[in-house]
């Protein structure tokens, strides 16, 4: 962690420095091998030339989707069954409640009903179920 550190006892006087150095080491260098293995594995599956056109934020969106929910997109791409329709009183109550939710609550609702906590970067049109593309359904 520092030059001569192996021969230095940790005391009340230097414990803060020791903890800071240990945390820094574990975060920065403690996972280098694991990170390198992850990157190598990723590039075995995905051609690096395809990934190079994205910056970090764009790549995150492509891989994980967006954490911001577009309520209009969600509502427009929702499918109704069992006698429900966009003007049904229960559906109006549902959307009125969702409109009052903050984004975190909307994400939690989405995760509860779909199993996913983010929206594909293409929006709700690209929402997937276990057997392919699936619209949100009420």
JSON list of N, CA, C and O in Angstrom, two decimals, residues 16-38:
[
{"chain": "A", "resi": 16, "resn": "UNK", "atom": "N", "xyz": [-6.41, 5.84, 9.89]},
{"chain": "A", "resi": 16, "resn": "UNK", "atom": "CA", "xyz": [-7.19, 6.50, 8.83]},
{"chain": "A", "resi": 16, "resn": "UNK", "atom": "C", "xyz": [-6.46, 6.40, 7.50]},
{"chain": "A", "resi": 16, "resn": "UNK", "atom": "O", "xyz": [-7.06, 6.08, 6.47]},
{"chain": "A", "resi": 17, "resn": "UNK", "atom": "N", "xyz": [-5.17, 6.67, 7.51]},
{"chain": "A", "resi": 17, "resn": "UNK", "atom": "CA", "xyz": [-4.38, 6.56, 6.29]},
{"chain": "A", "resi": 17, "resn": "UNK", "atom": "C", "xyz": [-4.39, 5.13, 5.76]},
{"chain": "A", "resi": 17, "resn": "UNK", "atom": "O", "xyz": [-4.55, 4.90, 4.55]},
{"chain": "A", "resi": 18, "resn": "UNK", "atom": "N", "xyz": [-4.26, 4.15, 6.68]},
{"chain": "A", "resi": 18, "resn": "UNK", "atom": "CA", "xyz": [-4.26, 2.74, 6.27]},
{"chain": "A", "resi": 18, "resn": "UNK", "atom": "C", "xyz": [-5.59, 2.37, 5.59]},
{"chain": "A", "resi": 18, "resn": "UNK", "atom": "O", "xyz": [-5.60, 1.76, 4.52]},
{"chain": "A", "resi": 19, "resn": "UNK", "atom": "N", "xyz": [-6.69, 2.77, 6.18]},
{"chain": "A", "resi": 19, "resn": "UNK", "atom": "CA", "xyz": [-8.01, 2.45, 5.63]},
{"chain": "A", "resi": 19, "resn": "UNK", "atom": "C", "xyz": [-8.19, 3.10, 4.26]},
{"chain": "A", "resi": 19, "resn": "UNK", "atom": "O", "xyz": [-8.66, 2.47, 3.31]},
{"chain": "A", "resi": 20, "resn": "UNK", "atom": "N", "xyz": [-7.79, 4.38, 4.14]},
{"chain": "A", "resi": 20, "resn": "UNK", "atom": "CA", "xyz": [-7.90, 5.07, 2.85]},
{"chain": "A", "resi": 20, "resn": "UNK", "atom": "C", "xyz": [-7.07, 4.38, 1.78]},
{"chain": "A", "resi": 20, "resn": "UNK", "atom": "O", "xyz": [-7.53, 4.19, 0.65]},
{"chain": "A", "resi": 21, "resn": "UNK", "atom": "N", "xyz": [-5.85, 4.00, 2.13]},
{"chain": "A", "resi": 21, "resn": "UNK", "atom": "CA", "xyz": [-4.99, 3.33, 1.15]},
{"chain": "A", "resi": 21, "resn": "UNK", "atom": "C", "xyz": [-5.52, 1.94, 0.79]},
{"chain": "A", "resi": 21, "resn": "UNK", "atom": "O", "xyz": [-5.46, 1.53, -0.37]},
{"chain": "A", "resi": 22, "resn": "UNK", "atom": "N", "xyz": [-6.08, 1.23, 1.76]},
{"chain": "A", "resi": 22, "resn": "UNK", "atom": "CA", "xyz": [-6.62, -0.10, 1.51]},
{"chain": "A", "resi": 22, "resn": "UNK", "atom": "C", "xyz": [-7.85, -0.01, 0.60]},
{"chain": "A", "resi": 22, "resn": "UNK", "atom": "O", "xyz": [-7.99, -0.79, -0.35]},
{"chain": "A", "resi": 23, "resn": "UNK", "atom": "N", "xyz": [-8.73, 0.92, 0.87]},
{"chain": "A", "resi": 23, "resn": "UNK", "atom": "CA", "xyz": [-9.92, 1.09, 0.03]},
{"chain": "A", "resi": 23, "resn": "UNK", "atom": "C", "xyz": [-9.50, 1.45, -1.39]},
{"chain": "A", "resi": 23, "resn": "UNK", "atom": "O", "xyz": [-10.00, 0.89, -2.37]},
{"chain": "A", "resi": 24, "resn": "UNK", "atom": "N", "xyz": [-8.57, 2.39, -1.52]},
{"chain": "A", "resi": 24, "resn": "UNK", "atom": "CA", "xyz": [-8.09, 2.80, -2.84]},
{"chain": "A", "resi": 24, "resn": "UNK", "atom": "C", "xyz": [-7.49, 1.61, -3.59]},
{"chain": "A", "resi": 24, "resn": "UNK", "atom": "O", "xyz": [-7.79, 1.40, -4.77]},
{"chain": "A", "resi": 25, "resn": "UNK", "atom": "N", "xyz": [-6.69, 0.82, -2.91]},
{"chain": "A", "resi": 25, "resn": "UNK", "atom": "CA", "xyz": [-6.07, -0.35, -3.54]},
{"chain": "A", "resi": 25, "resn": "UNK", "atom": "C", "xyz": [-7.12, -1.34, -4.00]},
{"chain": "A", "resi": 25, "resn": "UNK", "atom": "O", "xyz": [-7.08, -1.84, -5.12]},
{"chain": "A", "resi": 26, "resn": "UNK", "atom": "N", "xyz": [-8.10, -1.63, -3.14]},
{"chain": "A", "resi": 26, "resn": "UNK", "atom": "CA", "xyz": [-9.13, -2.62, -3.50]},
{"chain": "A", "resi": 26, "resn": "UNK", "atom": "C", "xyz": [-9.99, -2.14, -4.67]},
{"chain": "A", "resi": 26, "resn": "UNK", "atom": "O", "xyz": [-10.37, -2.92, -5.51]},
{"chain": "A", "resi": 27, "resn": "UNK", "atom": "N", "xyz": [-10.29, -0.85, -4.68]},
{"chain": "A", "resi": 27, "resn": "UNK", "atom": "CA", "xyz": [-11.14, -0.33, -5.76]},
{"chain": "A", "resi": 27, "resn": "UNK", "atom": "C", "xyz": [-10.35, -0.22, -7.05]},
{"chain": "A", "resi": 27, "resn": "UNK", "atom": "O", "xyz": [-10.81, -0.62, -8.12]},
{"chain": "A", "resi": 28, "resn": "UNK", "atom": "N", "xyz": [-9.13, 0.32, -6.98]},
{"chain": "A", "resi": 28, "resn": "UNK", "atom": "CA", "xyz": [-8.36, 0.58, -8.19]},
{"chain": "A", "resi": 28, "resn": "UNK", "atom": "C", "xyz": [-7.58, -0.62, -8.69]},
{"chain": "A", "resi": 28, "resn": "UNK", "atom": "O", "xyz": [-7.61, -0.92, -9.88]},
{"chain": "A", "resi": 29, "resn": "UNK", "atom": "N", "xyz": [-6.88, -1.29, -7.81]},
{"chain": "A", "resi": 29, "resn": "UNK", "atom": "CA", "xyz": [-5.99, -2.34, -8.28]},
{"chain": "A", "resi": 29, "resn": "UNK", "atom": "C", "xyz": [-6.43, -3.73, -7.88]},
{"chain": "A", "resi": 29, "resn": "UNK", "atom": "O", "xyz": [-6.00, -4.70, -8.47]},
{"chain": "A", "resi": 30, "resn": "UNK", "atom": "N", "xyz": [-7.30, -3.83, -6.91]},
{"chain": "A", "resi": 30, "resn": "UNK", "atom": "CA", "xyz": [-7.70, -5.13, -6.41]},
{"chain": "A", "resi": 30, "resn": "UNK", "atom": "C", "xyz": [-8.53, -5.95, -7.38]},
{"chain": "A", "resi": 30, "resn": "UNK", "atom": "O", "xyz": [-8.69, -7.15, -7.19]},
{"chain": "A", "resi": 31, "resn": "UNK", "atom": "N", "xyz": [-9.05, -5.31, -8.41]},
{"chain": "A", "resi": 31, "resn": "UNK", "atom": "CA", "xyz": [-9.90, -6.02, -9.36]},
{"chain": "A", "resi": 31, "resn": "UNK", "atom": "C", "xyz": [-9.37, -5.93, -10.78]},
{"chain": "A", "resi": 31, "resn": "UNK", "atom": "O", "xyz": [-10.10, -6.18, -11.73]},
{"chain": "A", "resi": 32, "resn": "UNK", "atom": "N", "xyz": [-8.11, -5.60, -10.93]},
{"chain": "A", "resi": 32, "resn": "UNK", "atom": "CA", "xyz": [-7.53, -5.44, -12.27]},
{"chain": "A", "resi": 32, "resn": "UNK", "atom": "C", "xyz": [-7.66, -6.73, -13.07]},
{"chain": "A", "resi": 32, "resn": "UNK", "atom": "O", "xyz": [-8.10, -6.72, -14.22]},
{"chain": "A", "resi": 33, "resn": "UNK", "atom": "N", "xyz": [-7.28, -7.87, -12.48]},
{"chain": "A", "resi": 33, "resn": "UNK", "atom": "CA", "xyz": [-7.33, -9.14, -13.21]},
{"chain": "A", "resi": 33, "resn": "UNK", "atom": "C", "xyz": [-8.77, -9.48, -13.60]},
{"chain": "A", "resi": 33, "resn": "UNK", "atom": "O", "xyz": [-9.03, -9.91, -14.72]},
{"chain": "A", "resi": 34, "resn": "UNK", "atom": "N", "xyz": [-9.70, -9.28, -12.67]},
{"chain": "A", "resi": 34, "resn": "UNK", "atom": "CA", "xyz": [-11.09, -9.58, -12.97]},
{"chain": "A", "resi": 34, "resn": "UNK", "atom": "C", "xyz": [-11.63, -8.68, -14.07]},
{"chain": "A", "resi": 34, "resn": "UNK", "atom": "O", "xyz": [-12.35, -9.12, -14.97]},
{"chain": "A", "resi": 35, "resn": "UNK", "atom": "N", "xyz": [-11.28, -7.40, -14.01]},
{"chain": "A", "resi": 35, "resn": "UNK", "atom": "CA", "xyz": [-11.74, -6.45, -15.02]},
{"chain": "A", "resi": 35, "resn": "UNK", "atom": "C", "xyz": [-11.17, -6.80, -16.39]},
{"chain": "A", "resi": 35, "resn": "UNK", "atom": "O", "xyz": [-11.88, -6.80, -17.40]},
{"chain": "A", "resi": 36, "resn": "UNK", "atom": "N", "xyz": [-9.88, -7.13, -16.42]},
{"chain": "A", "resi": 36, "resn": "UNK", "atom": "CA", "xyz": [-9.26, -7.51, -17.69]},
{"chain": "A", "resi": 36, "resn": "UNK", "atom": "C", "xyz": [-9.90, -8.77, -18.27]},
{"chain": "A", "resi": 36, "resn": "UNK", "atom": "O", "xyz": [-10.13, -8.86, -19.47]},
{"chain": "A", "resi": 37, "resn": "UNK", "atom": "N", "xyz": [-10.23, -9.74, -17.41]},
{"chain": "A", "resi": 37, "resn": "UNK", "atom": "CA", "xyz": [-10.88, -10.97, -17.87]},
{"chain": "A", "resi": 37, "resn": "UNK", "atom": "C", "xyz": [-12.28, -10.66, -18.42]},
{"chain": "A", "resi": 37, "resn": "UNK", "atom": "O", "xyz": [-12.68, -11.21, -19.45]},
{"chain": "A", "resi": 38, "resn": "UNK", "atom": "N", "xyz": [-12.99, -9.77, -17.76]},
{"chain": "A", "resi": 38, "resn": "UNK", "atom": "CA", "xyz": [-14.31, -9.38, -18.22]},
{"chain": "A", "resi": 38, "resn": "UNK", "atom": "C", "xyz": [-14.23, -8.71, -19.59]},
{"chain": "A", "resi": 38, "resn": "UNK", "atom": "O", "xyz": [-15.00, -9.03, -20.51]}
]
